[in-house]
Short mmCIF file of C-alpha atoms in Angstrom, two decimals:
data_model
loop_
_atom_site.label_atom_id
_atom_site.label_comp_id
_atom_site.label_asym_id
_atom_site.label_seq_id
_atom_site.Cartn_x
_atom_site.Cartn_y
_atom_site.Cartn_z
CA HIS A 427 -14.36 -7.96 -11.01
CA TYR A 428 -14.75 -11.51 -9.56
CA LEU A 429 -16.93 -12.68 -11.92
CA ALA A 430 -14.74 -11.64 -14.89
CA SER A 431 -11.76 -13.54 -13.43
CA VAL A 432 -13.86 -16.59 -13.33
CA LEU A 433 -14.74 -16.31 -16.46
CA ARG A 434 -11.31 -15.85 -18.05
CA PHE A 435 -10.55 -18.94 -15.93
CA ILE A 436 -13.06 -20.87 -17.53
CA ALA A 437 -12.25 -19.70 -20.71
CA LEU A 438 -8.31 -20.55 -20.08
CA ALA A 439 -9.24 -24.33 -19.19
CA VAL A 440 -11.72 -24.86 -22.45
CA ALA A 441 -9.14 -23.37 -24.39
CA SER A 442 -6.81 -25.77 -23.02
CA ARG A 443 -9.04 -28.49 -23.29
CA ALA A 444 -9.65 -27.89 -26.96
CA LEU A 445 -5.99 -27.49 -28.06
CA LEU A 446 -5.47 -31.00 -26.58
CA ARG A 447 -8.35 -32.12 -28.64
CA ALA A 448 -7.01 -31.11 -31.90
CA ALA A 449 -3.31 -31.67 -31.15
CA SER A 450 -4.59 -35.73 -30.46
CA ARG A 451 -5.43 -35.91 -33.88
CA PHE A 452 -1.86 -35.66 -34.89
CA VAL A 453 -0.40 -36.93 -31.65
CA PRO A 454 -1.71 -40.65 -31.10
CA ILE A 455 -0.53 -41.26 -27.83
CA LEU A 456 -2.47 -38.25 -26.64
CA PRO A 457 -5.76 -39.39 -26.38
CA ASP A 458 -4.62 -42.45 -24.21
CA LEU A 459 -3.13 -40.16 -22.02
CA GLY A 460 -6.33 -38.40 -21.86
CA ARG A 461 -8.20 -41.00 -20.95
CA GLY A 462 -6.19 -42.37 -18.70
CA LEU A 463 -6.57 -38.52 -16.97
CA GLY A 464 -10.24 -38.96 -17.02
CA LEU A 465 -11.02 -37.05 -20.13
CA GLY A 466 -12.71 -39.11 -22.23
CA GLY A 467 -13.49 -36.76 -25.27
CA VAL A 468 -10.02 -35.80 -25.90
CA ALA A 469 -10.01 -37.67 -29.05
CA ALA A 470 -12.76 -35.86 -30.33
CA GLU A 471 -12.76 -34.12 -33.66
CA ALA A 472 -11.39 -31.41 -34.80
CA THR A 473 -14.77 -29.63 -35.64
CA ASP A 474 -15.75 -29.79 -31.85
CA ALA A 475 -11.87 -28.55 -30.67
CA SER A 476 -12.87 -25.55 -33.02
CA SER A 477 -16.35 -24.83 -31.30
CA ASP A 478 -14.52 -24.87 -27.52
CA LEU A 479 -12.00 -22.32 -29.11
CA ILE A 480 -14.90 -20.09 -30.06
CA PHE A 481 -16.71 -20.87 -26.64
CA ALA A 482 -13.47 -19.80 -25.20
CA ALA A 483 -12.84 -16.77 -27.04
CA LEU A 484 -16.64 -15.76 -26.17
CA LEU A 485 -15.95 -16.11 -22.43
CA HIS A 486 -12.88 -14.07 -22.98
CA VAL A 487 -14.57 -11.07 -24.73
CA PHE A 488 -17.50 -10.95 -22.35
CA ALA A 489 -15.28 -10.95 -19.43
CA SER A 490 -13.31 -8.25 -20.88
CA CYS A 491 -16.63 -6.47 -21.33
CA LEU A 492 -17.58 -6.95 -17.93
CA SER A 493 -14.21 -5.53 -16.24
CA LEU A 494 -14.73 -2.01 -18.99
CA ALA A 495 -18.23 -2.23 -17.48
CA THR A 496 -16.97 -2.43 -13.99
CA ASP A 497 -14.21 0.13 -14.46
CA GLY A 498 -16.51 2.30 -16.23
CA VAL A 499 -19.31 2.77 -13.18
CA ASN A 500 -16.18 2.85 -10.96
CA ASN A 501 -14.77 5.80 -13.06
CA GLY A 502 -18.24 7.09 -12.86
CA LYS A 503 -20.55 9.22 -10.83
CA ASN A 504 -21.06 8.22 -6.98
CA GLY A 505 -24.66 8.35 -5.40
CA ASN A 506 -24.09 12.37 -4.52
CA GLY A 507 -23.48 12.91 -8.31
CA LEU A 508 -19.21 13.52 -7.64
CA GLN A 509 -16.81 12.28 -10.35
CA VAL A 510 -15.09 10.06 -9.16
CA GLU A 511 -12.00 8.58 -11.18
CA SER A 512 -10.24 5.86 -8.99
CA TYR A 513 -9.65 5.54 -5.79
CA GLY A 514 -7.00 7.97 -3.74
CA VAL A 515 -6.54 11.24 -5.45
CA GLN A 516 -8.95 10.90 -8.47
CA ALA A 517 -11.89 9.83 -5.84
CA LEU A 518 -10.81 13.48 -3.63
CA LYS A 519 -8.68 15.64 -5.27
CA ILE A 520 -7.66 18.41 -3.33
CA ALA A 521 -8.52 21.94 -5.30
CA ARG A 522 -8.64 25.72 -4.24
CA PRO A 523 -12.18 26.66 -3.67
CA VAL A 524 -13.12 27.95 -7.35
CA PRO A 525 -16.11 30.79 -7.99
CA SER A 526 -19.16 28.32 -9.18
CA PRO A 527 -20.11 29.20 -12.62
CA ARG A 528 -23.87 30.26 -11.23
CA GLU A 529 -22.04 33.05 -9.42
CA GLU A 530 -20.53 34.67 -12.64
CA GLN A 531 -24.48 34.77 -14.01
CA PRO A 532 -26.61 37.42 -13.92
CA SER A 533 -28.96 38.15 -10.91
CA GLY A 534 -31.90 36.04 -11.34
CA PRO A 535 -32.93 32.91 -10.48
CA PRO A 536 -30.34 30.00 -11.34
CA CYS A 537 -30.97 28.03 -14.87
CA ASP A 538 -29.71 24.54 -15.05
CA THR A 539 -29.42 23.02 -18.05
CA ASN A 540 -29.19 19.30 -17.12
CA GLY A 541 -31.01 19.36 -14.90
CA ASN A 542 -28.50 19.11 -11.99
CA ASP A 543 -28.60 21.54 -9.24
CA GLU A 544 -28.32 18.71 -6.49
CA ASP A 545 -24.91 17.77 -7.66
CA ASP A 546 -23.52 21.20 -8.28
CA ALA A 547 -24.31 22.38 -5.01
CA ASP A 548 -22.51 18.98 -3.53
CA ARG A 549 -19.63 20.20 -5.91
CA GLN A 550 -19.49 23.99 -4.29
CA SER A 551 -19.71 22.26 -0.97
CA ALA A 552 -16.87 19.92 -1.34
CA ARG A 553 -15.02 23.06 -2.77
CA SER A 554 -15.87 25.21 0.16
CA CYS A 555 -13.72 22.99 2.44
CA GLY A 556 -10.92 22.28 0.25
CA PHE A 557 -11.97 19.51 -1.77
CA ALA A 558 -12.99 18.89 -5.44
CA CYS A 559 -14.11 16.21 -7.50
CA GLY A 560 -12.41 15.59 -10.72
CA GLY A 561 -10.04 18.18 -12.74
CA GLN A 562 -6.37 18.65 -12.25
CA ARG A 563 -4.64 19.86 -8.65
CA ARG A 564 -2.53 22.74 -8.85
CA SER A 565 0.83 23.04 -6.78
CA SER A 566 -1.06 25.16 -4.26
CA ASP A 567 -3.65 22.34 -3.50
CA VAL A 568 -2.29 21.49 0.05
CA GLU A 569 -2.48 24.62 1.56
CA GLU A 570 -6.30 24.48 1.10
CA PHE A 571 -6.25 20.94 3.11
CA ALA A 572 -3.83 20.34 4.79
CA PRO A 573 -4.69 23.26 7.70
CA ARG A 574 -8.29 21.93 8.44
CA LEU A 575 -6.92 18.15 8.75
CA GLN A 576 -4.12 19.60 11.17
CA LYS A 577 -6.83 21.20 13.51
CA LEU A 578 -8.82 18.91 13.29
CA ILE A 579 -5.98 15.82 14.39
CA TRP A 580 -5.21 18.80 17.57
CA GLU A 581 -8.64 19.02 18.32
CA CYS A 582 -8.76 15.14 18.67
CA ARG A 583 -6.03 15.27 20.99
CA ARG A 584 -7.87 18.33 23.16
CA VAL A 585 -10.88 16.16 23.38
CA ARG A 586 -8.74 13.13 24.55
CA ASP A 587 -6.73 15.30 27.04
CA GLU A 588 -9.74 16.80 28.33
CA GLY A 589 -10.81 13.29 30.14
CA ALA A 590 -13.53 12.15 27.57
CA ARG A 591 -14.56 8.71 28.11
CA PHE A 592 -14.09 6.17 25.78
CA ARG A 593 -15.18 2.65 25.08
CA ILE A 594 -12.56 -0.56 25.19
CA PHE A 595 -11.79 0.17 21.46
CA ASP A 596 -11.60 3.92 21.95
CA ASP A 597 -11.73 5.82 18.99
CA CYS A 598 -12.19 9.74 19.19
CA THR A 599 -14.34 11.94 16.70
CA VAL A 600 -14.62 15.66 16.26
CA LYS A 601 -16.75 17.37 14.24
CA GLN A 602 -16.43 20.91 12.24
CA MET A 603 -18.16 23.17 10.10
CA SER A 604 -16.52 24.43 7.34
CA PRO A 605 -16.89 27.71 6.18
CA GLY A 606 -19.10 26.62 3.46
CA GLY A 607 -21.46 24.94 5.47
CA VAL A 608 -20.15 21.23 4.78
CA ARG A 609 -19.71 19.40 7.88
CA MET A 610 -16.49 17.81 8.64
CA GLU A 611 -16.05 14.54 11.03
CA LEU A 612 -12.04 13.28 11.65
CA THR A 613 -12.28 9.78 13.74
CA GLU A 614 -8.95 9.05 15.39
CA ILE A 615 -8.66 5.27 15.51
CA ARG A 616 -7.26 2.87 18.46
CA CYS A 617 -6.06 6.11 20.35
CA SER A 618 -4.65 3.97 23.04
CA HIS A 619 -3.33 1.67 20.58
CA PHE A 620 -1.58 4.19 18.94
CA ARG A 621 -0.80 5.92 22.28
CA ARG A 622 1.26 2.91 23.17
CA LEU A 623 2.83 2.21 19.56
CA ARG A 624 4.30 5.63 19.52
CA GLU A 625 6.19 5.02 23.39
CA CYS A 626 7.40 1.78 22.00
CA SER A 627 8.62 3.70 18.61
CA GLY A 628 10.27 6.46 21.41
CA VAL A 629 8.10 8.90 19.76
CA SER A 630 6.44 11.44 22.55
CA GLN A 631 2.88 12.73 22.50
CA ASP A 632 4.47 15.93 21.97
CA GLU A 633 7.11 15.17 19.34
CA TYR A 634 3.97 13.36 17.39
CA TYR A 635 1.62 16.02 17.16
CA GLU A 636 4.28 19.19 17.24
CA SER A 637 5.98 17.34 13.90
CA VAL A 638 2.45 17.04 12.38
CA CYS A 639 0.18 19.57 13.10
CA ALA A 640 3.07 23.00 14.42
CA LYS A 641 3.51 23.58 10.57
CA PRO A 642 2.22 23.22 7.54
CA PHE A 643 2.24 19.75 5.16
CA SER A 644 4.35 19.20 2.42
CA GLY A 645 3.80 17.74 -0.66
CA GLY A 646 0.17 16.60 -1.51
CA THR A 647 1.53 14.33 -4.94
CA VAL A 648 0.71 10.95 -6.17
CA GLU A 649 4.41 9.12 -5.78
CA VAL A 650 5.55 8.73 -9.25
CA SER A 651 5.25 4.95 -9.37
CA GLY A 652 2.24 3.98 -7.51
CA LYS A 653 -0.98 2.39 -8.64
CA SER A 654 -3.06 2.99 -5.85
CA GLY A 655 -3.16 6.30 -6.75
CA SER A 656 -2.77 7.57 -2.64
CA ILE A 657 -2.04 11.02 -1.61
CA PHE A 658 1.29 11.31 0.03
CA LEU A 659 1.73 14.60 2.71
CA ARG A 660 4.99 14.90 4.83
CA SER A 661 5.30 17.03 7.68
CA HIS A 662 7.50 20.06 8.07
CA ASP A 663 10.48 18.24 9.53
CA ASN A 664 10.43 14.99 7.11
CA HIS A 665 9.53 12.72 9.94
CA LEU A 666 6.74 11.79 9.41
CA VAL A 667 4.18 10.84 6.29
CA LEU A 668 0.31 11.19 6.04
CA LYS A 669 -0.64 8.64 3.00
CA THR A 670 -4.44 8.08 1.93
CA ILE A 671 -5.34 4.43 1.80
CA GLU A 672 -8.13 2.16 1.02
CA GLU A 673 -11.32 0.64 2.91
CA HIS A 674 -9.78 -2.58 3.20
CA GLU A 675 -6.25 -1.56 4.00
CA PHE A 676 -7.96 1.01 6.87
CA GLU A 677 -9.99 -2.14 8.23
CA VAL A 678 -6.75 -4.99 7.94
CA LEU A 679 -4.82 -2.05 9.80
CA ARG A 680 -7.74 -1.93 12.90
CA GLN A 681 -7.63 -5.96 12.96
CA ILE A 682 -3.90 -6.09 13.32
CA LEU A 683 -2.93 -3.35 15.75
CA PRO A 684 -3.33 -5.14 18.94
CA HIS A 685 -1.16 -8.00 17.53
CA MET A 686 1.31 -5.45 15.71
CA LEU A 687 1.94 -3.58 19.24
CA LEU A 688 2.50 -6.88 21.00
CA TYR A 689 5.28 -7.95 18.35
CA LEU A 690 6.70 -4.55 18.12
CA GLU A 691 7.05 -4.07 21.80
CA HIS A 692 9.36 -7.24 21.89
CA HIS A 693 11.26 -6.26 18.52
CA ARG A 694 12.52 -2.89 19.13
CA ASN A 695 14.55 -3.38 16.61
CA SER A 696 12.11 -4.25 13.40
CA LEU A 697 12.16 -2.80 10.21
CA LEU A 698 8.37 -2.85 9.71
CA CYS A 699 6.91 0.71 8.44
CA ARG A 700 5.93 2.22 12.63
CA PHE A 701 2.31 3.29 12.17
CA LEU A 702 1.79 6.10 14.32
CA GLY A 703 -1.78 7.13 13.74
CA ALA A 704 -4.57 6.97 11.91
CA TYR A 705 -7.74 8.60 10.70
CA ALA A 706 -11.03 8.94 8.84
CA LEU A 707 -11.85 11.99 7.64
CA THR A 708 -15.45 12.78 6.43
CA ILE A 709 -16.81 15.59 4.45
CA GLY A 710 -20.79 15.39 3.99
CA ASN A 711 -21.21 11.58 2.53
CA THR A 712 -17.43 10.69 1.21
CA THR A 713 -15.01 9.76 3.59
CA LEU A 714 -10.98 10.03 3.14
CA ARG A 715 -9.10 7.40 5.32
CA PHE A 716 -5.48 8.61 6.29
CA VAL A 717 -2.33 6.89 8.29
CA VAL A 718 0.59 8.72 9.59
CA MET A 719 3.81 6.57 9.18
CA ALA A 720 7.20 7.20 10.23
CA ASN A 721 9.43 7.98 7.16
CA CYS A 722 11.42 5.47 5.91
CA LEU A 723 13.70 7.88 3.81
CA PRO A 724 14.44 10.61 6.02
CA ARG A 725 17.24 11.62 3.73
CA LYS A 726 17.19 12.09 0.10
CA ALA A 727 17.97 9.00 -1.43
CA ASP A 728 19.91 9.14 -4.87
CA GLN A 729 17.82 5.99 -5.75
CA ILE A 730 14.80 4.42 -4.50
CA TYR A 731 14.18 0.05 -4.87
CA ASP A 732 11.00 -1.20 -3.83
CA LEU A 733 11.89 -4.92 -3.49
CA LYS A 734 9.38 -8.17 -3.45
CA GLY A 735 11.22 -10.64 -4.59
CA THR A 736 9.62 -11.47 -7.72
CA THR A 737 9.82 -10.73 -11.41
CA GLU A 738 6.12 -9.93 -12.63
CA ASP A 739 6.42 -6.34 -13.77
CA ARG A 740 9.37 -5.86 -11.82
CA TYR A 741 11.15 -3.34 -13.96
CA VAL A 742 10.69 0.57 -14.43
CA ASP A 743 12.65 2.61 -16.81
CA PRO A 744 15.35 4.62 -14.51
CA ALA A 745 14.54 8.05 -17.07
CA SER A 746 10.93 7.62 -15.78
CA GLY A 747 12.44 8.97 -11.83
CA GLY A 748 10.35 6.49 -10.37
CA VAL A 749 10.62 4.19 -7.91
CA LEU A 750 13.01 1.51 -9.17
CA LYS A 751 11.89 -2.64 -8.74
CA ASP A 752 13.32 -5.99 -8.82
CA LEU A 753 15.02 -6.45 -11.78
CA ASN A 754 16.82 -3.25 -11.51
CA PHE A 755 18.28 -4.10 -8.71
CA SER A 756 18.96 -7.47 -9.86
CA PRO A 757 22.75 -6.89 -10.64
CA TYR A 758 23.56 -5.67 -7.03
CA THR A 759 23.61 -7.11 -3.55
CA MET A 760 24.16 -5.62 -0.42
CA GLN A 761 26.72 -6.08 2.15
CA PHE A 762 27.65 -4.82 5.36
CA GLY A 763 29.70 -6.01 8.68
CA PRO A 764 29.05 -9.58 9.52
CA GLU A 765 26.74 -8.62 13.05
CA MET A 766 25.13 -5.75 11.28
CA CYS A 767 24.11 -8.20 8.15
CA THR A 768 22.70 -10.70 11.00
CA ASP A 769 20.46 -8.22 12.32
CA ILE A 770 19.33 -6.97 9.44
CA VAL A 771 18.35 -10.55 8.37
CA GLN A 772 16.84 -11.56 11.27
CA ALA A 773 15.12 -8.79 12.03
CA LEU A 774 13.52 -8.82 8.38
CA CYS A 775 12.92 -12.40 9.01
CA ASP A 776 10.67 -12.10 11.92
CA ASP A 777 9.16 -9.05 10.62
CA ALA A 778 7.89 -11.23 7.47
CA ASP A 779 6.92 -14.17 9.73
CA PHE A 780 4.75 -11.99 11.82
CA LEU A 781 3.36 -10.90 8.79
CA GLU A 782 2.64 -14.36 7.58
CA SER A 783 1.03 -14.80 11.03
CA VAL A 784 -1.78 -12.10 11.14
CA GLY A 785 -2.33 -13.31 7.09
CA THR A 786 -0.81 -10.53 5.50
CA MET A 787 1.08 -10.39 1.38
CA ASP A 788 2.39 -8.17 -0.98
CA TYR A 789 4.96 -6.55 0.94
CA SER A 790 7.75 -4.65 -0.38
CA LEU A 791 11.04 -4.04 1.40
CA LEU A 792 12.17 -0.04 0.61
CA VAL A 793 15.53 0.10 0.06
CA GLY A 794 16.76 4.35 -0.23
CA VAL A 795 20.58 3.73 -1.89
CA THR A 796 22.49 7.33 -0.04
CA ALA A 797 25.72 8.28 -1.30
CA LYS A 798 28.38 8.25 1.85
CA GLY A 799 29.51 11.40 2.92
CA ILE A 800 26.02 13.55 2.81
CA ALA A 801 25.22 15.21 5.75
CA PRO A 802 22.35 13.59 7.41
CA THR A 803 19.16 15.68 8.18
CA ASP A 804 17.88 16.27 12.09
CA GLU A 805 17.30 11.91 12.79
CA TRP A 806 14.90 11.29 14.63
CA HIS A 807 14.23 8.44 17.06
CA LEU A 808 12.99 5.56 14.41
CA SER A 809 16.58 5.83 12.13
CA THR A 810 16.07 3.34 9.28
CA VAL A 811 19.79 4.27 7.90
CA ARG A 812 22.71 1.33 7.80
CA ARG A 813 25.90 1.60 6.45
CA GLY A 814 27.11 -1.04 3.79
CA TRP A 815 28.21 -1.10 0.38
CA LEU A 816 26.51 -1.79 -3.16
CA VAL A 817 28.02 -4.25 -4.89
CA SER A 818 27.88 -4.97 -8.54
CA GLU A 819 27.63 -8.52 -9.97
CA LYS A 820 31.03 -6.87 -11.59
CA GLY A 821 32.29 -6.74 -8.65
CA GLN A 822 32.72 -3.27 -8.24
CA LYS A 823 31.96 -1.97 -4.64
CA VAL A 824 30.72 1.18 -2.95
CA GLU A 825 30.54 2.10 0.33
CA VAL A 826 26.94 3.87 1.07
CA ASP A 827 24.20 4.78 3.18
CA PHE A 828 20.83 2.41 2.83
CA GLN A 829 17.55 3.12 4.08
CA LEU A 830 15.99 0.48 5.02
CA GLY A 831 11.89 -0.37 5.90
CA VAL A 832 8.76 -2.74 5.38
CA ILE A 833 6.13 -1.19 3.40
CA ASP A 834 2.51 -2.17 2.26
CA PHE A 835 1.66 -4.83 4.66
CA LEU A 836 -2.07 -4.26 4.71
CA GLN A 837 -3.10 -6.91 2.54
CA ARG A 838 -5.23 -9.53 3.25
CA TRP A 839 -5.18 -12.89 1.20
CA THR A 840 -8.96 -12.54 -0.13
CA PRO A 841 -10.98 -14.22 -3.20
CA LYS A 842 -9.72 -11.37 -5.22
CA LYS A 843 -6.09 -12.27 -4.99
CA VAL A 844 -6.57 -16.24 -4.82
CA ALA A 845 -8.52 -15.77 -8.59
CA ALA A 846 -5.46 -13.41 -9.95
CA HIS A 847 -3.49 -15.90 -8.20
CA TRP A 848 -4.79 -19.00 -10.47
CA LEU A 849 -5.35 -16.47 -13.48
CA LYS A 850 -1.38 -15.99 -13.12
CA LYS A 851 -0.07 -18.82 -12.24
CA ALA A 852 -1.22 -20.49 -15.34
CA THR A 853 0.04 -17.86 -17.91
CA ILE A 854 2.45 -15.69 -17.02
CA GLY A 855 3.59 -17.85 -13.69
CA CYS A 856 5.09 -19.98 -16.47
CA PHE A 857 7.82 -17.28 -16.60
CA HIS A 858 7.66 -14.97 -13.79
CA GLU A 859 7.65 -15.30 -9.88
CA ILE A 860 4.18 -13.95 -9.45
CA ASP A 861 3.34 -11.62 -6.65
CA THR A 862 -0.23 -12.99 -5.79
CA GLU A 863 0.75 -15.79 -3.11
CA PRO A 864 -0.72 -17.09 0.13
CA PRO A 865 1.45 -15.26 2.74
CA ALA A 866 3.16 -18.65 3.64
CA VAL A 867 4.75 -18.55 -0.07
CA TYR A 868 5.20 -15.19 0.28
CA CYS A 869 7.13 -15.60 3.64
CA GLN A 870 9.32 -17.96 2.71
CA ARG A 871 10.21 -16.32 -1.06
CA PHE A 872 10.44 -12.73 0.89
CA SER A 873 13.20 -14.62 3.15
CA LYS A 874 14.86 -16.47 0.35
CA PHE A 875 15.46 -13.23 -1.59
CA LEU A 876 16.76 -11.32 1.62
CA PHE A 877 19.67 -14.32 1.97
CA LYS A 878 20.38 -13.73 -1.64
CA LYS A 879 20.39 -9.69 -1.44
CA ILE A 880 21.65 -9.39 2.26
CA LEU A 881 25.19 -10.18 2.22
CA ALA A 882 28.15 -10.30 5.15
CA ILE A 883 31.32 -8.04 3.81
CA ASP A 884 33.31 -11.06 2.83
CA GLY A 885 30.28 -12.31 1.04
CA ALA A 886 28.61 -15.46 3.15
CA SER A 887 24.78 -14.89 4.22
CA ALA A 888 23.52 -14.38 7.52
CA ARG A 889 23.39 -17.14 10.01
CA LEU A 890 20.20 -16.87 12.09
CA HIS A 891 18.91 -18.33 15.29
CA GLU A 892 16.25 -20.66 15.67
CA GLY A 893 13.24 -19.97 17.60
CA PRO A 894 10.04 -18.23 18.17
CA LEU A 895 9.26 -14.54 17.63
CA LEU A 896 7.71 -13.53 21.30
CA PRO A 897 8.01 -15.14 24.44
CA ALA A 898 6.71 -17.78 25.53
CA ARG A 899 4.16 -15.44 27.97
CA SER A 900 3.57 -13.07 25.30
CA ARG A 901 2.23 -15.80 22.93
CA ALA A 902 -0.08 -17.25 25.48
#
């Protein structure tokens, strides 16, 4: 994918130069301009321009084929012969154990028409522990997977409570054999850091494990508008959300966790989504990574918006029932009382500054809009609800409850993002605000967007105080 992005960028540069050459025959000033810019051959013949265009087209075709080939490998079989369609629910789909075709065959030596005995054994082992690769998931699939995961999470707690000794980065690992004889291994990372994070969020150990392990999860679905294909499970009391994440996001969380803990200990009113636990579940040779987060939308929302302050691919058809985006929200603003408005914008800008300091980007503000007067469900410690007014550009004002939270902040400014930035900047960046920007630019744009969309009831913007995010001792 990196190579394909580079090839597309080269093709764009070659095509631009060819078009400039061709135009030079009709606009006399262009050759002089080209020589001034160091492009001595800008006045070449049209035949040279045509050959450059053909070369650029071939480069683009080759890059597209390379991307398709890479996707084909990723969507093909992994080293164990398990069908992998994409990350998340496609990579490890939850499924009920189903009888193997071999079990339905007459007695006698099993026949393997394709020579895939090992592959079939892996598939059957995966099914026996509540996973299957490929195929369609059923509504009751979560019933096969969730209880085993909850037992392993509870076992991690029991091992820690018994006084097991850990290293300075104290990961706790427990192992278990499934009924089908497959080894299952669950690792809880940074146990002491997450314990402190739960404490500063006002969540006790007993409350956390009661919410996670006491009763079965609900959900097990993929979000309608999500691009990652992640599985979302919700605790029985709707306080916590368990979500699968990619390996690079898991590593980013591991790296920024000490900094995030320090920041949240000094910013209790932060609107960052709280991570309360992180686990890596290994089944055979396949690993699935989870985070346990506080639910940013504890109440049922009439409308949900995912806001980044960009316009690239930021419209969703409301009829789809998915999460709406920036262009859907463009006719509206959120208004609060002056003091609450300042508190909210201050907290969000501090959060954006912190995320810039740890080098992450591509985060967004999740906004749930609920009609005023709906009785809240059992409120937990981490309340995200703020009462305010949703105001349209025509001046229509409705009093509602907003549920706010900053989510998806585990993306680094990687070489892949750099390549995407330069590719988009020269193309769709001419018409849209692209989402792949460096952390500093992304932070500034996000903060500017907040000042436009979150206003005091009199229509004025919030006034923020100047100063560092953390006290001097904490920064040291």
